[in-house]
mmCIF file of C-alpha atoms and ligand atoms in Angstrom:
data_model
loop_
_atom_site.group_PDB
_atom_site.id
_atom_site.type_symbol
_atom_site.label_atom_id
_atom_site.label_comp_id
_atom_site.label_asym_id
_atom_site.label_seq_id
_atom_site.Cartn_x
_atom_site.Cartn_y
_atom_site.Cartn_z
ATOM 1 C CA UNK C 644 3.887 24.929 -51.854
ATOM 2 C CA UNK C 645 7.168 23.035 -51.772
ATOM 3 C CA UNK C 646 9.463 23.143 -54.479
ATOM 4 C CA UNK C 647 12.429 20.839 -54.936
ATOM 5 C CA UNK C 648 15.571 22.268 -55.584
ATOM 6 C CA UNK C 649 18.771 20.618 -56.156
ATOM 7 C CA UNK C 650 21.812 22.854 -55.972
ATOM 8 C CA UNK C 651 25.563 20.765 -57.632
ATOM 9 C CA UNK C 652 27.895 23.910 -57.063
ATOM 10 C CA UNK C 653 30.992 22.675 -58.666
ATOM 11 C CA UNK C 654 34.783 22.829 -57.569
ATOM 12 C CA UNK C 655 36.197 25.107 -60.103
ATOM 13 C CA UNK C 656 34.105 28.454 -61.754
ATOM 14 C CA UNK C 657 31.699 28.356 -64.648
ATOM 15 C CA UNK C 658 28.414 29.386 -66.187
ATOM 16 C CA UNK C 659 24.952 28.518 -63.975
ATOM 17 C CA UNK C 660 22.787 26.197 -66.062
ATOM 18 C CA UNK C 661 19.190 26.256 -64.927
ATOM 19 C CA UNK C 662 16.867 23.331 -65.840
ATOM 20 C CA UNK C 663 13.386 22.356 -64.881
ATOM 21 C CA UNK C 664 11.055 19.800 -65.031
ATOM 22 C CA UNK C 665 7.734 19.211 -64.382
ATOM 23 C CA UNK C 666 6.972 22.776 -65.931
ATOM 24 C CA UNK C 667 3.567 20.799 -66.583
ATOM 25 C CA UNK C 668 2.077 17.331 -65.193
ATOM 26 C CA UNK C 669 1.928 13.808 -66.769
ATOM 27 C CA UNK C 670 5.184 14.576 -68.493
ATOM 28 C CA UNK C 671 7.405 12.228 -66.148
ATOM 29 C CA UNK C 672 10.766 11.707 -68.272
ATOM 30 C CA UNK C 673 11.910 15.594 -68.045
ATOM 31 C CA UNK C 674 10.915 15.485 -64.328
ATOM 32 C CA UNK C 675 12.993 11.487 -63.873
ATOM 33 C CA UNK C 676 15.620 12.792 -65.645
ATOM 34 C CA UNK C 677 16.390 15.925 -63.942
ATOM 35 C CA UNK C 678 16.268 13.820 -60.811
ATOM 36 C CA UNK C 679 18.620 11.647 -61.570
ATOM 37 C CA UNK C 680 21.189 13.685 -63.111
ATOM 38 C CA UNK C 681 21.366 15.584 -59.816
ATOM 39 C CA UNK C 682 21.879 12.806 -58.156
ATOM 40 C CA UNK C 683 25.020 11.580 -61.063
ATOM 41 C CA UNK C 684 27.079 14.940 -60.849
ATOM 42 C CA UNK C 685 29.267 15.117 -58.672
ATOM 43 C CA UNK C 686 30.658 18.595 -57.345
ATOM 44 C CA UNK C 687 34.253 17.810 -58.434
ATOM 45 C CA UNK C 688 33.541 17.191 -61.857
ATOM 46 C CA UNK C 689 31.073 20.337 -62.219
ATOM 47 C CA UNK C 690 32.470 23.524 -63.552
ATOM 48 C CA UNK C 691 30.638 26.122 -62.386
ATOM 49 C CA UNK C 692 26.815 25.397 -60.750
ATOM 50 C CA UNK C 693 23.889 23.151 -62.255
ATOM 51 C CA UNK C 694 20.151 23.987 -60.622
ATOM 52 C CA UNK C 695 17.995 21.316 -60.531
ATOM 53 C CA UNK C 696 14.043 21.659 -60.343
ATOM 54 C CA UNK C 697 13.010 18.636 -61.251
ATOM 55 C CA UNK C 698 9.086 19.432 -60.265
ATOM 56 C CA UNK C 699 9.007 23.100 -61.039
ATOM 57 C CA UNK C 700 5.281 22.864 -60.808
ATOM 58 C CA UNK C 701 4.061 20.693 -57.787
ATOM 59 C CA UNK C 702 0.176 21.304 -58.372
ATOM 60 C CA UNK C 703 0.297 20.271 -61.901
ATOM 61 C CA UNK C 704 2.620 17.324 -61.115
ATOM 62 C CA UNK C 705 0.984 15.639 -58.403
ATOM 63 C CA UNK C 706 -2.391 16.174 -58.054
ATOM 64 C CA UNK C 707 -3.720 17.344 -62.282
ATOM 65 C CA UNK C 708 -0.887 15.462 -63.684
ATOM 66 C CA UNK C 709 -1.952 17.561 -66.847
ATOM 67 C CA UNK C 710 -0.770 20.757 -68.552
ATOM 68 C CA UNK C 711 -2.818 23.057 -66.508
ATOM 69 C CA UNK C 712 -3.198 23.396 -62.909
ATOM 70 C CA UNK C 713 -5.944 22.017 -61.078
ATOM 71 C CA UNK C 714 -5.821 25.121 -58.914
ATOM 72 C CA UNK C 715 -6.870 27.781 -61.293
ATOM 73 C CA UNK C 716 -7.221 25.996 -64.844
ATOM 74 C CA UNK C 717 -3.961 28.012 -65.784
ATOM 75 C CA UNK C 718 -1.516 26.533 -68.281
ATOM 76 C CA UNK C 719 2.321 28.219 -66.185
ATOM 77 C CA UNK C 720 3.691 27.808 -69.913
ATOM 78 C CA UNK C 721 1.570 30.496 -71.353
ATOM 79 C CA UNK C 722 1.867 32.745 -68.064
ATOM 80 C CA UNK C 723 6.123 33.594 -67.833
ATOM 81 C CA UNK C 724 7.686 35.681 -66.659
ATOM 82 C CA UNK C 725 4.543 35.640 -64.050
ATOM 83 C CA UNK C 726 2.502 38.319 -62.021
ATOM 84 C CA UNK C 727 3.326 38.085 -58.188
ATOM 85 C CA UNK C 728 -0.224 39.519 -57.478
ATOM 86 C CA UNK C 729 -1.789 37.330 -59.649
ATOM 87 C CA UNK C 730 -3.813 33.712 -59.318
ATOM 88 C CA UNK C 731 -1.539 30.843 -58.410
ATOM 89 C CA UNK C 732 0.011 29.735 -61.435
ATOM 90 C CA UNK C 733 0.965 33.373 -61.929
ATOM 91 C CA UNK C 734 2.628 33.729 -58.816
ATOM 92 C CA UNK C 735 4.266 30.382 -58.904
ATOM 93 C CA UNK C 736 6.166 31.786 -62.315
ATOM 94 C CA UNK C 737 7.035 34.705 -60.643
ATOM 95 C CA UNK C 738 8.526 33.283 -58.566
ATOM 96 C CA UNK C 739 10.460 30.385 -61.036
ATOM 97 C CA UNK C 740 11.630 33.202 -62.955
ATOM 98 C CA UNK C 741 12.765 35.779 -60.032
ATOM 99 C CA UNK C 742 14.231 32.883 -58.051
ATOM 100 C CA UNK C 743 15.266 30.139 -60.029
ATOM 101 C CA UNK C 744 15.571 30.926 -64.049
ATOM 102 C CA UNK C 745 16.694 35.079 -63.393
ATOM 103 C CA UNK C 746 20.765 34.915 -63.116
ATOM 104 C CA UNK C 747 21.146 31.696 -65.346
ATOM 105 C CA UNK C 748 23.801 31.456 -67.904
ATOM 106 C CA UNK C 749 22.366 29.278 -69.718
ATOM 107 C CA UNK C 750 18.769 27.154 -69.422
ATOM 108 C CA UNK C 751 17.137 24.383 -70.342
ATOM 109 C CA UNK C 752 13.248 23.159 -69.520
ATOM 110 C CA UNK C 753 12.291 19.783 -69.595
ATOM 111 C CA UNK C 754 8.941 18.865 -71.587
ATOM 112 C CA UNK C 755 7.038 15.803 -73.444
ATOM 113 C CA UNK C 756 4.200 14.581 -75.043
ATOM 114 C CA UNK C 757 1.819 14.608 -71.816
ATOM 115 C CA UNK C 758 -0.895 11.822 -71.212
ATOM 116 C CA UNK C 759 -3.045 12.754 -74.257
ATOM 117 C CA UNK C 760 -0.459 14.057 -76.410
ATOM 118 C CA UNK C 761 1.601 12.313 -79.070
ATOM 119 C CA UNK C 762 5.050 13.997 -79.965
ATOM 120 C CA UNK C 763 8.175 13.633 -82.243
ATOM 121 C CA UNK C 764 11.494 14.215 -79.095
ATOM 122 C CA UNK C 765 12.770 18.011 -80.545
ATOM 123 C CA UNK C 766 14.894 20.584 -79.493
ATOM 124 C CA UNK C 767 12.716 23.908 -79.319
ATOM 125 C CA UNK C 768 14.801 28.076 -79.343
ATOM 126 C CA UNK C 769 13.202 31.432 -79.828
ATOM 127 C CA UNK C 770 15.242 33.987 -82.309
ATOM 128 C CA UNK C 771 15.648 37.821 -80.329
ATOM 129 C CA UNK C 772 16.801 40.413 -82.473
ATOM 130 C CA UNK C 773 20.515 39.796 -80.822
ATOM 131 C CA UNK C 774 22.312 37.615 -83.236
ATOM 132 C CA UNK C 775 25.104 36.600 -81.098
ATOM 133 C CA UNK C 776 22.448 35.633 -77.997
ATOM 134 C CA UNK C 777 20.600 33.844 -80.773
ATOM 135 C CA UNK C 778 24.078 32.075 -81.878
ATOM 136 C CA UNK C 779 24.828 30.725 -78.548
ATOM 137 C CA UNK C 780 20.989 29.392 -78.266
ATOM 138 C CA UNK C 781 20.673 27.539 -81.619
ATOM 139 C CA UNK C 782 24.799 26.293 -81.064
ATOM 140 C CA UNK C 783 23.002 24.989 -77.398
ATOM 141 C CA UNK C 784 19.870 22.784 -79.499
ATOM 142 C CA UNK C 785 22.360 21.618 -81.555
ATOM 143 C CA UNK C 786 24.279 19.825 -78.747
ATOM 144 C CA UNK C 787 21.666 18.135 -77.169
ATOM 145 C CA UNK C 788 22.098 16.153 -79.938
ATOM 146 C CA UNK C 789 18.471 15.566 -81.208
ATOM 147 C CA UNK C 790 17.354 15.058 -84.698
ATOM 148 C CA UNK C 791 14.607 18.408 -84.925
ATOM 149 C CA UNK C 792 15.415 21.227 -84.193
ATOM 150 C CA UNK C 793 12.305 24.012 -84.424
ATOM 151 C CA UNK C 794 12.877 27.469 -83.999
ATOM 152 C CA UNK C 795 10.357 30.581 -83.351
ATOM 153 C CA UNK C 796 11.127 33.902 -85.204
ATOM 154 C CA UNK C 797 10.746 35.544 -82.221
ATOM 155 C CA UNK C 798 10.833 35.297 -78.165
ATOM 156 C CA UNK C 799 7.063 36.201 -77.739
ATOM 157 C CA UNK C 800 4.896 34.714 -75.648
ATOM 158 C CA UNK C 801 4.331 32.925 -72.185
ATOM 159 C CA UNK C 802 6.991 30.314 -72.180
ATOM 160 C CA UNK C 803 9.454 30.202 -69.758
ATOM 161 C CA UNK C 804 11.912 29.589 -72.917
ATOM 162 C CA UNK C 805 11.035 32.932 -74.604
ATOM 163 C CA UNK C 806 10.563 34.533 -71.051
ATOM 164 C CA UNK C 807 14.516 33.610 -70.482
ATOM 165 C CA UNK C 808 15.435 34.834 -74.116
ATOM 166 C CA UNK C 809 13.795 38.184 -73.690
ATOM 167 C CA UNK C 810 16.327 38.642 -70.661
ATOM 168 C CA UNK C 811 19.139 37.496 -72.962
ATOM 169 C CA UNK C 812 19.459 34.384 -71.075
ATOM 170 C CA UNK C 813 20.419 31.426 -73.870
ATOM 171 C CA UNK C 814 17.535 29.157 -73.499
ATOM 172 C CA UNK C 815 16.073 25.998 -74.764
ATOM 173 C CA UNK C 816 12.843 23.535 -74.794
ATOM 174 C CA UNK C 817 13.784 19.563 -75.133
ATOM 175 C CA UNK C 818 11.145 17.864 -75.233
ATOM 176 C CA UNK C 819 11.573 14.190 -74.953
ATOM 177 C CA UNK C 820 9.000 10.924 -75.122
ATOM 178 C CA UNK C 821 4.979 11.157 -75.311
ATOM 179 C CA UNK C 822 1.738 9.746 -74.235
ATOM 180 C CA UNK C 823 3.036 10.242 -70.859
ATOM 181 C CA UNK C 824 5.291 7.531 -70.708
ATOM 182 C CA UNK C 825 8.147 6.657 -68.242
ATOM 183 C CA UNK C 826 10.360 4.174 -70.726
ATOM 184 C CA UNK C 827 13.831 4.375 -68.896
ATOM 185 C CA UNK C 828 15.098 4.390 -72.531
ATOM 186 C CA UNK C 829 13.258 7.619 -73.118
ATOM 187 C CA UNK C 830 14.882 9.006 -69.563
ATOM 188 C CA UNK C 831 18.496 7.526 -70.772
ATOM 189 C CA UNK C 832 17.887 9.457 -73.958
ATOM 190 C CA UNK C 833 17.121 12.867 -72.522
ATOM 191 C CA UNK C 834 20.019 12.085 -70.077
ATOM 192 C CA UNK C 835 22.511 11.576 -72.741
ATOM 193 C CA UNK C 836 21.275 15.156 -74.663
ATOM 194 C CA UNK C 837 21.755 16.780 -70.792
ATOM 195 C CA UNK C 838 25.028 15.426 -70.552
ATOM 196 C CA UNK C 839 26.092 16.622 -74.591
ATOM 197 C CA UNK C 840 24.675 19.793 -73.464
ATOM 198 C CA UNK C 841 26.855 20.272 -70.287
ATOM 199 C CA UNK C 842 29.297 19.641 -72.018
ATOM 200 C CA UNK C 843 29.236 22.021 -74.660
ATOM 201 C CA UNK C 844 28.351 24.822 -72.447
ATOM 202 C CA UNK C 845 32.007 23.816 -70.443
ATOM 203 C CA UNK C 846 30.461 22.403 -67.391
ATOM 204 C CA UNK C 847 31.615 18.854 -67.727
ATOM 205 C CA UNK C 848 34.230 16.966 -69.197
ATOM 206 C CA UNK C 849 33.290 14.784 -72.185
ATOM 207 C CA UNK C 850 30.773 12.165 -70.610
ATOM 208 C CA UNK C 851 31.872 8.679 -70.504
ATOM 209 C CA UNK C 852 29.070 6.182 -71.238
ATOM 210 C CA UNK C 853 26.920 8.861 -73.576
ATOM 211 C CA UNK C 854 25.394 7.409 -76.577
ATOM 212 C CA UNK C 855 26.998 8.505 -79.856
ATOM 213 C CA UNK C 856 25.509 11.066 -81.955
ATOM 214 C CA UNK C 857 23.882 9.559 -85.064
ATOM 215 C CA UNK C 858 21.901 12.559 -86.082
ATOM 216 C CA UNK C 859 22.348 15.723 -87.970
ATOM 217 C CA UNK C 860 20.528 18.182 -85.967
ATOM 218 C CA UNK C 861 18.104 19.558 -89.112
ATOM 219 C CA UNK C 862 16.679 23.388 -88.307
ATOM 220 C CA UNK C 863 12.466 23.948 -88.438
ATOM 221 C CA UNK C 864 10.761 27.125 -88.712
ATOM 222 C CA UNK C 865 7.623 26.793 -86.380
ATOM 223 C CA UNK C 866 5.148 28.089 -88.090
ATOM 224 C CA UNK C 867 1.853 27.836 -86.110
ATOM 225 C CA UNK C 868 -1.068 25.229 -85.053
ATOM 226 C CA UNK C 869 -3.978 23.408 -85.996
ATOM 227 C CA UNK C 870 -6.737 22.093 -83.501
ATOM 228 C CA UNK C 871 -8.360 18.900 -84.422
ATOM 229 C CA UNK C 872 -12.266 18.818 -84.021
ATOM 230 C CA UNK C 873 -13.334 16.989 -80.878
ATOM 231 C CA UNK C 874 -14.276 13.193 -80.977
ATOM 232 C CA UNK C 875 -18.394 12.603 -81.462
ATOM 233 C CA UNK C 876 -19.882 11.104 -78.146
ATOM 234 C CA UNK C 877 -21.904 8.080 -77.748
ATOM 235 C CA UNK C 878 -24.515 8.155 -81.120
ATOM 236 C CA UNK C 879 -24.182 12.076 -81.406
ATOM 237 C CA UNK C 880 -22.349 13.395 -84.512
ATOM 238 C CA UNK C 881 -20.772 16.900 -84.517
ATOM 239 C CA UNK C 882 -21.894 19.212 -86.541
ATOM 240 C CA UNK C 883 -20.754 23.370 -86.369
ATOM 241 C CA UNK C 884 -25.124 23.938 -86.476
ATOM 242 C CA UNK C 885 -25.287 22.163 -82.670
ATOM 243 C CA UNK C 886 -21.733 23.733 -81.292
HETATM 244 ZN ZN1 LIG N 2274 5.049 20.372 -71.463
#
């Protein structure tokens, strides 16, 4: 598969920030975003290098426009850091992390609410046991500039996130607009947290033309999930007896 990379190597040195989008379909502000900001940097005004992958996950993207992958029914959230001799998704992380999110300094992936899923915009970390990693992760949320702020006590699990934090790489979740929509309000939003972030991490100077922060980033332990029972179909009712 093709995967679109956009490479701003700035003029003087600095960290590599990594950020993707499109990590899963029918979540199309992370993915217009991304786009656009590497198409607003300009290499003169970039300390350092910003990597781009705006569709990190073409299959997903393009053809399920859902969290999981039409080809093998794989969510590539749940799957990081990847298996290169496993199914598709798990050789298209693989390859994400070896290639793309291994070496960053710092990095940042791009979600929302997808098509059937309504969300509050938050700022998402994972706590390691390394206090000053963990220091320069939650000091990263907090830039974005976003109101919620929801933590995991640790850096478990398949998300590309905690796969980055378990190789002490400072990383973050923003997740930005729901219900799939493409609101340019909800892209100038996430644009303005991208630009606060680059910022912060030294890559830019302070960004003309970025919205004020109103908010006092407040910190949330995430704690775990519920799963709502599924709707009843035509005249059926649900009951547990018939499941
Ligand atoms: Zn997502």
């Amino acid at each position: 598969m093709d995967i679109p990379l956009i490479l701003v190597n700035g003029s003087r040195p600095g960290p590599r920030v990594v950020l993707t989008g499109g990590i899963h379909g029918g979540e199309f502000v992370g993915t217009d975003a991304a786009a656009r900001l590497g198409g607003l940097l300009e290499p003169e005004d970039v300390s350092g290098q910003v990597v781009i992958c705006p569709v990190a996950n073409p299959p997903a993207v393009y053809d399920g426009r859902l969290g999981k992958s039409p080809l093998d029914g794989v969510n590539i959230n749940r799957v990081f850091p990847g298996d290169p001799d496993g199914g598709p998704t798990e050789r298209l992380a693989a390859w994400l992390f070896e290639h793309v999110i291994s070496g960053a300094d710092a990095y940042a992936d791009l979600h929302s609410g997808g098509i059937d899923e309504t969300l509050l915009d938050f700022v998402g970390y994972r706590l390691t046991s390394d206090e000053e990693l963990d220091g320069k992760t939650r000091a990263m949320a907090h830039a974005v500039g976003y109101e919620r702020v929801l933590f995991g006590r640790n850096a478990q699990g398949g998300n590309s996130h905690a796969a980055a934090a378990r190789q002490s790489i400072p990383a973050i979740l923003i997740e930005t607009g729901q219900l799939g929509d493409r609101d340019p309000d909800r892209t100038r939003t996430l644009l303005d947290g991208l630009y606060r972030l680059l910022h912060h991490l030294g890559v830019i100077e302070a960004p003309q033309h970025v919205a004020p922060v109103t908010v006092q980033p407040r910190e949330w332990v995430w704690t775990g999930h519920v799963t709502s029972r599924p709707p009843a179909c035509g005249t059926r009712t649900w009951s547990p007896a018939t499941r």
